[in-house]
mmCIF file with all atom_site columns, C-alpha atoms in Angstrom:
data_model
loop_
_atom_site.group_PDB
_atom_site.id
_atom_site.type_symbol
_atom_site.label_atom_id
_atom_site.label_alt_id
_atom_site.label_comp_id
_atom_site.label_asym_id
_atom_site.label_entity_id
_atom_site.label_seq_id
_atom_site.pdbx_PDB_ins_code
_atom_site.Cartn_x
_atom_site.Cartn_y
_atom_site.Cartn_z
_atom_site.occupancy
_atom_site.B_iso_or_equiv
_atom_site.pdbx_formal_charge
_atom_site.auth_seq_id
_atom_site.auth_comp_id
_atom_site.auth_asym_id
_atom_site.auth_atom_id
_atom_site.pdbx_PDB_model_num
ATOM 1   C CA . MET Z 1 1   ? 121.799 -100.719 62.912  1.00 0.00 ? 22  MET Z CA 1
ATOM 2   C CA . LEU Z 1 2   ? 124.255 -101.317 65.872  1.00 0.00 ? 23  LEU Z CA 1
ATOM 3   C CA . ARG Z 1 3   ? 121.376 -102.536 68.210  1.00 0.00 ? 24  ARG Z CA 1
ATOM 4   C CA . ASN Z 1 4   ? 120.730 -105.275 65.772  1.00 0.00 ? 25  ASN Z CA 1
ATOM 5   C CA . MET Z 1 5   ? 124.210 -105.961 65.765  1.00 0.00 ? 26  MET Z CA 1
ATOM 6   C CA . TRP Z 1 6   ? 124.451 -106.072 69.488  1.00 0.00 ? 27  TRP Z CA 1
ATOM 7   C CA . ALA Z 1 7   ? 121.303 -108.171 69.790  1.00 0.00 ? 28  ALA Z CA 1
ATOM 8   C CA . SER Z 1 8   ? 122.179 -110.772 67.215  1.00 0.00 ? 29  SER Z CA 1
ATOM 9   C CA . LEU Z 1 9   ? 125.311 -111.176 69.095  1.00 0.00 ? 30  LEU Z CA 1
ATOM 10  C CA . ALA Z 1 10  ? 123.457 -111.787 72.174  1.00 0.00 ? 31  ALA Z CA 1
ATOM 11  C CA . THR Z 1 11  ? 125.538 -108.689 73.578  1.00 0.00 ? 32  THR Z CA 1
ATOM 12  C CA . LEU Z 1 12  ? 128.219 -110.510 74.869  1.00 0.00 ? 33  LEU Z CA 1
ATOM 13  C CA . VAL Z 1 13  ? 130.785 -108.144 76.088  1.00 0.00 ? 34  VAL Z CA 1
ATOM 14  C CA . LEU Z 1 14  ? 133.600 -108.797 73.757  1.00 0.00 ? 35  LEU Z CA 1
ATOM 15  C CA . LEU Z 1 15  ? 136.480 -106.279 74.223  1.00 0.00 ? 36  LEU Z CA 1
ATOM 16  C CA . LEU Z 1 16  ? 138.641 -107.813 72.281  1.00 0.00 ? 37  LEU Z CA 1
ATOM 17  C CA . THR Z 1 17  ? 139.591 -107.237 68.691  1.00 0.00 ? 38  THR Z CA 1
ATOM 18  C CA . GLY Z 1 18  ? 140.435 -110.844 66.149  1.00 0.00 ? 39  GLY Z CA 1
ATOM 19  C CA . THR Z 1 19  ? 138.657 -112.935 68.760  1.00 0.00 ? 40  THR Z CA 1
ATOM 20  C CA . ILE Z 1 20  ? 135.204 -114.895 68.063  1.00 0.00 ? 41  ILE Z CA 1
ATOM 21  C CA . VAL Z 1 21  ? 133.049 -116.928 69.743  1.00 0.00 ? 42  VAL Z CA 1
ATOM 22  C CA . SER Z 1 22  ? 133.736 -120.020 68.022  1.00 0.00 ? 43  SER Z CA 1
ATOM 23  C CA . GLN Z 1 23  ? 137.264 -119.952 70.096  1.00 0.00 ? 44  GLN Z CA 1
ATOM 24  C CA . ALA Z 1 24  ? 135.235 -120.547 73.352  1.00 0.00 ? 45  ALA Z CA 1
ATOM 25  C CA . ASN Z 1 25  ? 137.269 -122.574 75.586  1.00 0.00 ? 46  ASN Z CA 1
ATOM 26  C CA . ASN Z 1 26  ? 134.315 -123.666 77.824  1.00 0.00 ? 47  ASN Z CA 1
ATOM 27  C CA . PRO Z 1 27  ? 130.773 -122.714 75.817  1.00 0.00 ? 48  PRO Z CA 1
ATOM 28  C CA . GLY Z 1 28  ? 128.916 -124.247 78.371  1.00 0.00 ? 49  GLY Z CA 1
ATOM 29  C CA . LEU Z 1 29  ? 129.475 -121.797 81.701  1.00 0.00 ? 50  LEU Z CA 1
ATOM 30  C CA . THR Z 1 30  ? 126.715 -120.996 83.666  1.00 0.00 ? 51  THR Z CA 1
ATOM 31  C CA . LEU Z 1 31  ? 126.189 -117.818 85.523  1.00 0.00 ? 52  LEU Z CA 1
ATOM 32  C CA . VAL Z 1 32  ? 125.144 -117.599 88.991  1.00 0.00 ? 53  VAL Z CA 1
ATOM 33  C CA . ILE Z 1 33  ? 123.923 -114.535 90.531  1.00 0.00 ? 54  ILE Z CA 1
ATOM 34  C CA . ASN Z 1 34  ? 122.604 -114.482 94.121  1.00 0.00 ? 55  ASN Z CA 1
ATOM 35  C CA . GLY Z 1 35  ? 121.366 -117.900 93.785  1.00 0.00 ? 56  GLY Z CA 1
ATOM 36  C CA . ARG Z 1 36  ? 119.773 -117.096 90.370  1.00 0.00 ? 57  ARG Z CA 1
ATOM 37  C CA . THR Z 1 37  ? 121.150 -119.411 87.454  1.00 0.00 ? 58  THR Z CA 1
ATOM 38  C CA . ALA Z 1 38  ? 121.228 -118.421 84.280  1.00 0.00 ? 59  ALA Z CA 1
ATOM 39  C CA . PRO Z 1 39  ? 122.574 -121.417 81.577  1.00 0.00 ? 60  PRO Z CA 1
ATOM 40  C CA . ALA Z 1 40  ? 124.698 -120.231 78.489  1.00 0.00 ? 61  ALA Z CA 1
ATOM 41  C CA . ALA Z 1 41  ? 124.931 -116.723 79.777  1.00 0.00 ? 62  ALA Z CA 1
ATOM 42  C CA . VAL Z 1 42  ? 128.669 -116.720 79.706  1.00 0.00 ? 63  VAL Z CA 1
ATOM 43  C CA . VAL Z 1 43  ? 131.780 -117.818 77.554  1.00 0.00 ? 64  VAL Z CA 1
ATOM 44  C CA . GLN Z 1 44  ? 135.369 -118.180 78.483  1.00 0.00 ? 65  GLN Z CA 1
ATOM 45  C CA . ILE Z 1 45  ? 137.870 -116.884 75.683  1.00 0.00 ? 66  ILE Z CA 1
ATOM 46  C CA . ASN Z 1 46  ? 141.136 -117.477 76.209  1.00 0.00 ? 67  ASN Z CA 1
ATOM 47  C CA . GLY Z 1 47  ? 141.072 -117.396 79.460  1.00 0.00 ? 68  GLY Z CA 1
ATOM 48  C CA . LYS Z 1 48  ? 138.882 -114.468 79.733  1.00 0.00 ? 69  LYS Z CA 1
ATOM 49  C CA . VAL Z 1 49  ? 134.951 -114.587 80.976  1.00 0.00 ? 70  VAL Z CA 1
ATOM 50  C CA . TYR Z 1 50  ? 132.342 -112.585 79.084  1.00 0.00 ? 71  TYR Z CA 1
ATOM 51  C CA . VAL Z 1 51  ? 128.625 -112.233 80.172  1.00 0.00 ? 72  VAL Z CA 1
ATOM 52  C CA . ASP Z 1 52  ? 125.405 -112.047 77.741  1.00 0.00 ? 73  ASP Z CA 1
ATOM 53  C CA . LEU Z 1 53  ? 124.042 -108.648 79.148  1.00 0.00 ? 74  LEU Z CA 1
ATOM 54  C CA . GLN Z 1 54  ? 120.630 -109.162 78.234  1.00 0.00 ? 75  GLN Z CA 1
ATOM 55  C CA . ILE Z 1 55  ? 120.565 -112.444 80.341  1.00 0.00 ? 76  ILE Z CA 1
ATOM 56  C CA . LEU Z 1 56  ? 122.242 -110.349 82.909  1.00 0.00 ? 77  LEU Z CA 1
ATOM 57  C CA . ALA Z 1 57  ? 119.905 -107.425 82.831  1.00 0.00 ? 78  ALA Z CA 1
ATOM 58  C CA . SER Z 1 58  ? 116.961 -110.083 82.729  1.00 0.00 ? 79  SER Z CA 1
ATOM 59  C CA . ILE Z 1 59  ? 117.694 -112.040 85.923  1.00 0.00 ? 80  ILE Z CA 1
ATOM 60  C CA . THR Z 1 60  ? 118.673 -108.965 88.259  1.00 0.00 ? 81  THR Z CA 1
ATOM 61  C CA . ASN Z 1 61  ? 115.333 -107.367 86.658  1.00 0.00 ? 82  ASN Z CA 1
ATOM 62  C CA . GLY Z 1 62  ? 117.353 -104.760 85.542  1.00 0.00 ? 83  GLY Z CA 1
ATOM 63  C CA . SER Z 1 63  ? 116.758 -102.960 81.830  1.00 0.00 ? 84  SER Z CA 1
ATOM 64  C CA . LEU Z 1 64  ? 119.379 -102.881 78.787  1.00 0.00 ? 85  LEU Z CA 1
ATOM 65  C CA . GLY Z 1 65  ? 118.978 -99.608  76.743  1.00 0.00 ? 86  GLY Z CA 1
ATOM 66  C CA . PHE Z 1 66  ? 120.959 -98.585  73.492  1.00 0.00 ? 87  PHE Z CA 1
ATOM 67  C CA . ARG Z 1 67  ? 121.544 -95.194  72.345  1.00 0.00 ? 88  ARG Z CA 1
ATOM 68  C CA . GLY Z 1 68  ? 123.847 -94.086  69.627  1.00 0.00 ? 89  GLY Z CA 1
ATOM 69  C CA . GLU Z 1 69  ? 126.948 -95.902  70.095  1.00 0.00 ? 90  GLU Z CA 1
ATOM 70  C CA . ARG Z 1 70  ? 126.178 -96.004  73.994  1.00 0.00 ? 91  ARG Z CA 1
ATOM 71  C CA . VAL Z 1 71  ? 124.891 -99.391  75.465  1.00 0.00 ? 92  VAL Z CA 1
ATOM 72  C CA . THR Z 1 72  ? 123.412 -98.817  79.079  1.00 0.00 ? 93  THR Z CA 1
ATOM 73  C CA . LEU Z 1 73  ? 122.771 -101.530 81.463  1.00 0.00 ? 94  LEU Z CA 1
ATOM 74  C CA . THR Z 1 74  ? 120.429 -100.361 84.590  1.00 0.00 ? 95  THR Z CA 1
ATOM 75  C CA . LEU Z 1 75  ? 120.327 -102.784 87.541  1.00 0.00 ? 96  LEU Z CA 1
ATOM 76  C CA . PRO Z 1 76  ? 117.623 -101.997 90.520  1.00 0.00 ? 97  PRO Z CA 1
ATOM 77  C CA . LEU Z 1 77  ? 118.882 -100.735 94.034  1.00 0.00 ? 98  LEU Z CA 1
ATOM 78  C CA . SER Z 1 78  ? 117.384 -103.899 95.507  1.00 0.00 ? 99  SER Z CA 1
ATOM 79  C CA . ASP Z 1 79  ? 115.219 -106.744 94.525  1.00 0.00 ? 100 ASP Z CA 1
ATOM 80  C CA . PRO Z 1 80  ? 113.203 -108.408 96.952  1.00 0.00 ? 101 PRO Z CA 1
ATOM 81  C CA . GLY Z 1 81  ? 113.517 -111.526 94.731  1.00 0.00 ? 102 GLY Z CA 1
ATOM 82  C CA . ILE Z 1 82  ? 117.248 -111.656 94.917  1.00 0.00 ? 103 ILE Z CA 1
ATOM 83  C CA . PRO Z 1 83  ? 118.602 -112.758 98.528  1.00 0.00 ? 104 PRO Z CA 1
ATOM 84  C CA . THR Z 1 84  ? 121.164 -110.173 99.539  1.00 0.00 ? 105 THR Z CA 1
ATOM 85  C CA . PRO Z 1 85  ? 124.237 -110.989 101.451 1.00 0.00 ? 106 PRO Z CA 1
ATOM 86  C CA . ALA Z 1 86  ? 124.260 -110.569 105.667 1.00 0.00 ? 107 ALA Z CA 1
ATOM 87  C CA . PRO Z 1 87  ? 125.937 -107.141 106.470 1.00 0.00 ? 108 PRO Z CA 1
ATOM 88  C CA . ALA Z 1 88  ? 129.464 -107.593 107.935 1.00 0.00 ? 109 ALA Z CA 1
ATOM 89  C CA . ILE Z 1 89  ? 129.384 -107.976 111.578 1.00 0.00 ? 110 ILE Z CA 1
ATOM 90  C CA . PRO Z 1 90  ? 131.509 -104.887 112.819 1.00 0.00 ? 111 PRO Z CA 1
ATOM 91  C CA . PRO Z 1 91  ? 134.168 -105.708 115.302 1.00 0.00 ? 112 PRO Z CA 1
ATOM 92  C CA . GLU Z 1 92  ? 133.334 -105.665 118.943 1.00 0.00 ? 113 GLU Z CA 1
ATOM 93  C CA . PRO Z 1 93  ? 133.965 -102.716 121.107 1.00 0.00 ? 114 PRO Z CA 1
ATOM 94  C CA . ALA Z 1 94  ? 136.397 -102.780 124.085 1.00 0.00 ? 115 ALA Z CA 1
ATOM 95  C CA . THR Z 1 95  ? 133.400 -103.393 127.059 1.00 0.00 ? 116 THR Z CA 1
ATOM 96  C CA . GLU Z 1 96  ? 133.777 -100.707 129.676 1.00 0.00 ? 117 GLU Z CA 1
ATOM 97  C CA . ALA Z 1 97  ? 135.729 -102.651 131.775 1.00 0.00 ? 118 ALA Z CA 1
ATOM 98  C CA . GLY Z 1 98  ? 138.296 -104.275 129.395 1.00 0.00 ? 119 GLY Z CA 1
ATOM 99  C CA . PHE Z 1 99  ? 140.563 -102.546 126.732 1.00 0.00 ? 120 PHE Z CA 1
ATOM 100 C CA . SER Z 1 100 ? 140.447 -102.378 123.451 1.00 0.00 ? 121 SER Z CA 1
ATOM 101 C CA . GLY Z 1 101 ? 143.470 -103.757 121.308 1.00 0.00 ? 122 GLY Z CA 1
ATOM 102 C CA . ASP Z 1 102 ? 144.934 -100.475 120.036 1.00 0.00 ? 123 ASP Z CA 1
ATOM 103 C CA . PHE Z 1 103 ? 144.623 -99.321  123.523 1.00 0.00 ? 124 PHE Z CA 1
ATOM 104 C CA . MET Z 1 104 ? 146.390 -102.230 124.925 1.00 0.00 ? 125 MET Z CA 1
ATOM 105 C CA . LYS Z 1 105 ? 149.431 -101.521 122.591 1.00 0.00 ? 126 LYS Z CA 1
ATOM 106 C CA . ALA Z 1 106 ? 149.558 -97.879  122.557 1.00 0.00 ? 127 ALA Z CA 1
ATOM 107 C CA . GLY Z 1 107 ? 149.732 -98.290  126.946 1.00 0.00 ? 128 GLY Z CA 1
ATOM 108 C CA . ILE Z 1 108 ? 152.387 -100.605 126.492 1.00 0.00 ? 129 ILE Z CA 1
ATOM 109 C CA . GLU Z 1 109 ? 154.628 -98.960  123.988 1.00 0.00 ? 130 GLU Z CA 1
ATOM 110 C CA . GLU Z 1 110 ? 154.299 -96.052  126.633 1.00 0.00 ? 131 GLU Z CA 1
ATOM 111 C CA . ILE Z 1 111 ? 155.638 -97.805  129.246 1.00 0.00 ? 132 ILE Z CA 1
ATOM 112 C CA . ALA Z 1 112 ? 158.433 -98.802  126.420 1.00 0.00 ? 133 ALA Z CA 1
ATOM 113 C CA . LEU Z 1 113 ? 159.139 -95.802  126.151 1.00 0.00 ? 134 LEU Z CA 1
ATOM 114 C CA . LEU Z 1 114 ? 159.435 -94.415  129.499 1.00 0.00 ? 135 LEU Z CA 1
ATOM 115 C CA . ARG Z 1 115 ? 161.817 -97.084  130.375 1.00 0.00 ? 136 ARG Z CA 1
ATOM 116 C CA . GLU Z 1 116 ? 164.093 -95.800  127.881 1.00 0.00 ? 137 GLU Z CA 1
ATOM 117 C CA . TRP Z 1 117 ? 164.286 -92.431  128.988 1.00 0.00 ? 138 TRP Z CA 1
ATOM 118 C CA . ALA Z 1 118 ? 164.769 -93.513  132.496 1.00 0.00 ? 139 ALA Z CA 1
ATOM 119 C CA . SER Z 1 119 ? 167.393 -96.370  132.190 1.00 0.00 ? 140 SER Z CA 1
ATOM 120 C CA . PRO Z 1 120 ? 170.027 -94.648  129.850 1.00 0.00 ? 141 PRO Z CA 1
ATOM 121 C CA . LEU Z 1 121 ? 169.387 -91.640  132.336 1.00 0.00 ? 142 LEU Z CA 1
ATOM 122 C CA . ALA Z 1 122 ? 169.580 -94.104  135.718 1.00 0.00 ? 143 ALA Z CA 1
ATOM 123 C CA . TYR Z 1 123 ? 172.841 -95.503  134.129 1.00 0.00 ? 144 TYR Z CA 1
ATOM 124 C CA . ALA Z 1 124 ? 174.737 -92.332  133.253 1.00 0.00 ? 145 ALA Z CA 1
ATOM 125 C CA . ILE Z 1 125 ? 173.960 -91.010  136.844 1.00 0.00 ? 146 ILE Z CA 1
ATOM 126 C CA . GLN Z 1 126 ? 175.289 -94.078  138.562 1.00 0.00 ? 147 GLN Z CA 1
ATOM 127 C CA . ASN Z 1 127 ? 178.125 -94.168  136.483 1.00 0.00 ? 148 ASN Z CA 1
ATOM 128 C CA . GLY Z 1 128 ? 179.562 -90.270  137.111 1.00 0.00 ? 149 GLY Z CA 1
ATOM 129 C CA . TYR Z 1 129 ? 178.363 -89.202  133.263 1.00 0.00 ? 150 TYR Z CA 1
ATOM 130 C CA . PRO Z 1 130 ? 177.093 -85.433  132.896 1.00 0.00 ? 151 PRO Z CA 1
ATOM 131 C CA . ILE Z 1 131 ? 173.859 -85.211  131.936 1.00 0.00 ? 152 ILE Z CA 1
ATOM 132 C CA . THR Z 1 132 ? 171.728 -82.243  130.211 1.00 0.00 ? 153 THR Z CA 1
ATOM 133 C CA . GLU Z 1 133 ? 168.649 -81.050  129.238 1.00 0.00 ? 154 GLU Z CA 1
ATOM 134 C CA . HIS Z 1 134 ? 169.249 -81.247  125.942 1.00 0.00 ? 155 HIS Z CA 1
ATOM 135 C CA . TRP Z 1 135 ? 170.546 -85.092  126.243 1.00 0.00 ? 156 TRP Z CA 1
ATOM 136 C CA . VAL Z 1 136 ? 167.015 -86.088  128.188 1.00 0.00 ? 157 VAL Z CA 1
ATOM 137 C CA . ALA Z 1 137 ? 164.807 -83.723  125.895 1.00 0.00 ? 158 ALA Z CA 1
ATOM 138 C CA . GLY Z 1 138 ? 164.520 -86.285  123.174 1.00 0.00 ? 159 GLY Z CA 1
ATOM 139 C CA . TYR Z 1 139 ? 163.659 -89.071  125.356 1.00 0.00 ? 160 TYR Z CA 1
ATOM 140 C CA . ARG Z 1 140 ? 160.941 -86.770  127.072 1.00 0.00 ? 161 ARG Z CA 1
ATOM 141 C CA . GLU Z 1 141 ? 159.351 -85.698  123.984 1.00 0.00 ? 162 GLU Z CA 1
ATOM 142 C CA . ASP Z 1 142 ? 159.319 -89.321  122.397 1.00 0.00 ? 163 ASP Z CA 1
ATOM 143 C CA . ALA Z 1 143 ? 157.487 -90.376  125.697 1.00 0.00 ? 164 ALA Z CA 1
ATOM 144 C CA . ALA Z 1 144 ? 154.868 -87.246  125.411 1.00 0.00 ? 165 ALA Z CA 1
ATOM 145 C CA . LYS Z 1 145 ? 154.442 -88.732  121.463 1.00 0.00 ? 166 LYS Z CA 1
ATOM 146 C CA . GLY Z 1 146 ? 153.451 -92.145  123.009 1.00 0.00 ? 167 GLY Z CA 1
ATOM 147 C CA . LEU Z 1 147 ? 151.164 -90.811  125.421 1.00 0.00 ? 168 LEU Z CA 1
ATOM 148 C CA . ARG Z 1 148 ? 149.686 -88.680  123.356 1.00 0.00 ? 169 ARG Z CA 1
ATOM 149 C CA . LEU Z 1 149 ? 148.828 -91.927  120.598 1.00 0.00 ? 170 LEU Z CA 1
ATOM 150 C CA . ALA Z 1 150 ? 147.392 -93.807  124.081 1.00 0.00 ? 171 ALA Z CA 1
ATOM 151 C CA . SER Z 1 151 ? 145.343 -90.819  124.833 1.00 0.00 ? 172 SER Z CA 1
ATOM 152 C CA . ALA Z 1 152 ? 144.024 -91.137  121.274 1.00 0.00 ? 173 ALA Z CA 1
ATOM 153 C CA . ALA Z 1 153 ? 142.899 -94.798  122.051 1.00 0.00 ? 174 ALA Z CA 1
ATOM 154 C CA . ALA Z 1 154 ? 141.447 -94.313  125.086 1.00 0.00 ? 175 ALA Z CA 1
ATOM 155 C CA . LYS Z 1 155 ? 137.734 -94.713  123.853 1.00 0.00 ? 176 LYS Z CA 1
ATOM 156 C CA . THR Z 1 156 ? 136.092 -95.910  127.099 1.00 0.00 ? 177 THR Z CA 1
ATOM 157 C CA . GLU Z 1 157 ? 135.777 -95.225  130.877 1.00 0.00 ? 178 GLU Z CA 1
ATOM 158 C CA . SER Z 1 158 ? 138.112 -97.898  132.040 1.00 0.00 ? 179 SER Z CA 1
ATOM 159 C CA . GLU Z 1 159 ? 140.702 -96.954  129.202 1.00 0.00 ? 180 GLU Z CA 1
ATOM 160 C CA . ARG Z 1 160 ? 140.691 -93.110  130.365 1.00 0.00 ? 181 ARG Z CA 1
ATOM 161 C CA . LYS Z 1 161 ? 140.859 -94.170  133.942 1.00 0.00 ? 182 LYS Z CA 1
ATOM 162 C CA . ALA Z 1 162 ? 144.005 -96.155  132.980 1.00 0.00 ? 183 ALA Z CA 1
ATOM 163 C CA . LEU Z 1 163 ? 145.495 -93.225  130.843 1.00 0.00 ? 184 LEU Z CA 1
ATOM 164 C CA . GLN Z 1 164 ? 145.660 -91.433  133.862 1.00 0.00 ? 185 GLN Z CA 1
ATOM 165 C CA . LEU Z 1 165 ? 147.652 -93.624  135.644 1.00 0.00 ? 186 LEU Z CA 1
ATOM 166 C CA . LEU Z 1 166 ? 149.886 -93.508  132.412 1.00 0.00 ? 187 LEU Z CA 1
ATOM 167 C CA . SER Z 1 167 ? 149.641 -89.694  132.804 1.00 0.00 ? 188 SER Z CA 1
ATOM 168 C CA . ASN Z 1 168 ? 150.626 -89.917  136.422 1.00 0.00 ? 189 ASN Z CA 1
ATOM 169 C CA . GLU Z 1 169 ? 153.495 -92.341  135.186 1.00 0.00 ? 190 GLU Z CA 1
ATOM 170 C CA . PHE Z 1 170 ? 155.298 -90.029  132.779 1.00 0.00 ? 191 PHE Z CA 1
ATOM 171 C CA . GLU Z 1 171 ? 154.840 -86.770  135.326 1.00 0.00 ? 192 GLU Z CA 1
ATOM 172 C CA . SER Z 1 172 ? 156.378 -89.308  137.942 1.00 0.00 ? 193 SER Z CA 1
ATOM 173 C CA . VAL Z 1 173 ? 159.484 -89.606  135.254 1.00 0.00 ? 194 VAL Z CA 1
ATOM 174 C CA . ARG Z 1 174 ? 159.894 -85.944  134.275 1.00 0.00 ? 195 ARG Z CA 1
ATOM 175 C CA . GLU Z 1 175 ? 160.235 -84.778  137.946 1.00 0.00 ? 196 GLU Z CA 1
ATOM 176 C CA . TRP Z 1 176 ? 162.638 -87.322  138.202 1.00 0.00 ? 197 TRP Z CA 1
ATOM 177 C CA . SER Z 1 177 ? 164.651 -86.742  135.006 1.00 0.00 ? 198 SER Z CA 1
ATOM 178 C CA . SER Z 1 178 ? 164.470 -82.888  136.144 1.00 0.00 ? 199 SER Z CA 1
ATOM 179 C CA . LYS Z 1 179 ? 165.550 -83.308  139.586 1.00 0.00 ? 200 LYS Z CA 1
ATOM 180 C CA . LEU Z 1 180 ? 168.656 -85.655  138.571 1.00 0.00 ? 201 LEU Z CA 1
ATOM 181 C CA . VAL Z 1 181 ? 169.543 -82.776  135.247 1.00 0.00 ? 202 VAL Z CA 1
ATOM 182 C CA . GLU Z 1 182 ? 169.575 -80.294  138.580 1.00 0.00 ? 203 GLU Z CA 1
ATOM 183 C CA . ALA Z 1 183 ? 171.592 -82.746  140.752 1.00 0.00 ? 204 ALA Z CA 1
ATOM 184 C CA . SER Z 1 184 ? 174.163 -82.918  137.418 1.00 0.00 ? 205 SER Z CA 1
ATOM 185 C CA . LYS Z 1 185 ? 174.360 -79.088  136.952 1.00 0.00 ? 206 LYS Z CA 1
ATOM 186 C CA . SER Z 1 186 ? 175.332 -78.538  140.560 1.00 0.00 ? 207 SER Z CA 1
ATOM 187 C CA . MET Z 1 187 ? 177.727 -81.485  140.831 1.00 0.00 ? 208 MET Z CA 1
ATOM 188 C CA . ASP Z 1 188 ? 175.539 -83.221  143.453 1.00 0.00 ? 209 ASP Z CA 1
ATOM 189 C CA . THR Z 1 189 ? 175.439 -86.623  141.895 1.00 0.00 ? 210 THR Z CA 1
ATOM 190 C CA . ALA Z 1 190 ? 178.200 -87.842  143.088 1.00 0.00 ? 211 ALA Z CA 1
ATOM 191 C CA . LYS Z 1 191 ? 176.263 -89.952  145.991 1.00 0.00 ? 212 LYS Z CA 1
ATOM 192 C CA . TYR Z 1 192 ? 174.660 -92.048  143.354 1.00 0.00 ? 213 TYR Z CA 1
ATOM 193 C CA . ALA Z 1 193 ? 177.685 -92.921  141.780 1.00 0.00 ? 214 ALA Z CA 1
ATOM 194 C CA . MET Z 1 194 ? 179.172 -93.804  145.304 1.00 0.00 ? 215 MET Z CA 1
ATOM 195 C CA . SER Z 1 195 ? 176.540 -96.252  146.417 1.00 0.00 ? 216 SER Z CA 1
ATOM 196 C CA . ALA Z 1 196 ? 174.983 -98.344  143.907 1.00 0.00 ? 217 ALA Z CA 1
ATOM 197 C CA . GLY Z 1 197 ? 171.703 -99.079  145.588 1.00 0.00 ? 218 GLY Z CA 1
ATOM 198 C CA . ALA Z 1 198 ? 171.744 -94.807  146.343 1.00 0.00 ? 219 ALA Z CA 1
ATOM 199 C CA . LEU Z 1 199 ? 169.849 -94.051  143.285 1.00 0.00 ? 220 LEU Z CA 1
ATOM 200 C CA . GLN Z 1 200 ? 167.333 -97.109  143.032 1.00 0.00 ? 221 GLN Z CA 1
ATOM 201 C CA . ASN Z 1 201 ? 166.364 -96.597  147.226 1.00 0.00 ? 222 ASN Z CA 1
ATOM 202 C CA . ASP Z 1 202 ? 165.426 -92.977  146.373 1.00 0.00 ? 223 ASP Z CA 1
ATOM 203 C CA . PRO Z 1 203 ? 161.355 -92.787  147.039 1.00 0.00 ? 224 PRO Z CA 1
ATOM 204 C CA . LEU Z 1 204 ? 160.526 -91.670  143.667 1.00 0.00 ? 225 LEU Z CA 1
ATOM 205 C CA . SER Z 1 205 ? 162.355 -93.698  141.986 1.00 0.00 ? 226 SER Z CA 1
ATOM 206 C CA . GLN Z 1 206 ? 160.860 -96.663  144.024 1.00 0.00 ? 227 GLN Z CA 1
ATOM 207 C CA . LYS Z 1 207 ? 157.618 -95.229  143.243 1.00 0.00 ? 228 LYS Z CA 1
ATOM 208 C CA . ILE Z 1 208 ? 158.425 -94.875  139.414 1.00 0.00 ? 229 ILE Z CA 1
ATOM 209 C CA . ILE Z 1 209 ? 159.528 -98.651  139.458 1.00 0.00 ? 230 ILE Z CA 1
ATOM 210 C CA . ALA Z 1 210 ? 156.457 -99.802  141.099 1.00 0.00 ? 231 ALA Z CA 1
ATOM 211 C CA . CYS Z 1 211 ? 153.896 -98.229  139.028 1.00 0.00 ? 232 CYS Z CA 1
ATOM 212 C CA . GLY Z 1 212 ? 155.851 -99.241  136.077 1.00 0.00 ? 233 GLY Z CA 1
ATOM 213 C CA . HIS Z 1 213 ? 155.475 -102.824 137.239 1.00 0.00 ? 234 HIS Z CA 1
ATOM 214 C CA . PHE Z 1 214 ? 151.880 -102.472 137.749 1.00 0.00 ? 235 PHE Z CA 1
ATOM 215 C CA . LEU Z 1 215 ? 151.060 -100.744 134.758 1.00 0.00 ? 236 LEU Z CA 1
ATOM 216 C CA . GLY Z 1 216 ? 152.625 -103.426 132.368 1.00 0.00 ? 237 GLY Z CA 1
ATOM 217 C CA . SER Z 1 217 ? 150.746 -106.251 134.468 1.00 0.00 ? 238 SER Z CA 1
ATOM 218 C CA . MET Z 1 218 ? 147.193 -104.091 134.030 1.00 0.00 ? 239 MET Z CA 1
ATOM 219 C CA . LEU Z 1 219 ? 147.612 -103.911 130.462 1.00 0.00 ? 240 LEU Z CA 1
ATOM 220 C CA . GLY Z 1 220 ? 148.690 -107.033 129.986 1.00 0.00 ? 241 GLY Z CA 1
ATOM 221 C CA . SER Z 1 221 ? 145.246 -108.172 131.598 1.00 0.00 ? 242 SER Z CA 1
ATOM 222 C CA . GLY Z 1 222 ? 143.468 -105.959 129.307 1.00 0.00 ? 243 GLY Z CA 1
ATOM 223 C CA . THR Z 1 223 ? 141.047 -104.716 132.700 1.00 0.00 ? 244 THR Z CA 1
ATOM 224 C CA . PHE Z 1 224 ? 141.711 -101.582 134.648 1.00 0.00 ? 245 PHE Z CA 1
ATOM 225 C CA . GLU Z 1 225 ? 142.619 -101.639 138.240 1.00 0.00 ? 246 GLU Z CA 1
ATOM 226 C CA . ASP Z 1 226 ? 144.199 -99.134  140.429 1.00 0.00 ? 247 ASP Z CA 1
ATOM 227 C CA . ASN Z 1 227 ? 147.152 -99.103  142.771 1.00 0.00 ? 248 ASN Z CA 1
ATOM 228 C CA . PRO Z 1 228 ? 148.477 -96.279  144.753 1.00 0.00 ? 249 PRO Z CA 1
ATOM 229 C CA . SER Z 1 229 ? 151.868 -96.379  143.336 1.00 0.00 ? 250 SER Z CA 1
ATOM 230 C CA . CYS Z 1 230 ? 150.760 -94.744  140.227 1.00 0.00 ? 251 CYS Z CA 1
ATOM 231 C CA . HIS Z 1 231 ? 149.034 -91.842  142.508 1.00 0.00 ? 252 HIS Z CA 1
#
């Protein structure tokens, strides 16, 4: 009996109570599936669209079954007669010579973290403020985390080469930071405070500045280059 009721109603999927077909706002809607049309397969009731399951099964070469209180609609996995949408085109990976957007972003963020580590340290030294290992540890850990993120983003050979230059810059800043912390411990930082250019003219400082400028330019270009200042 339930099967006959569904068939007589053309198996419209009416999941509402107190709603009848005469309330349809647009009884002339046409169903289109992958280019196949099925007039009168759908109706719109109170702003909601309902589909005739028998017609849906027919135009998709599917099958409709009834068992007890269950209605089963089975659609084929593929049908040579039904056009299938073109597969989505995956994003282009980074070329061997170029950098991906993820690596460029991670590399530029790492340079910024290295500057955030070096700048306040230089300011404190030049102005005679005491510095401690505990004070610089936070900056060092942030830069180390940024380097790990850049490492995770490096997929191509050119990115791994650029990552090595970033790692070299990190090690240079760490060496320079440790040197200044030790100088502060031994009260040997007065020479930097007495001369405005003393710290900037330090060979390691100059190396860090030159490499930082080069890395920023290289990452901005999106293509690997090498430079002696980062070795």
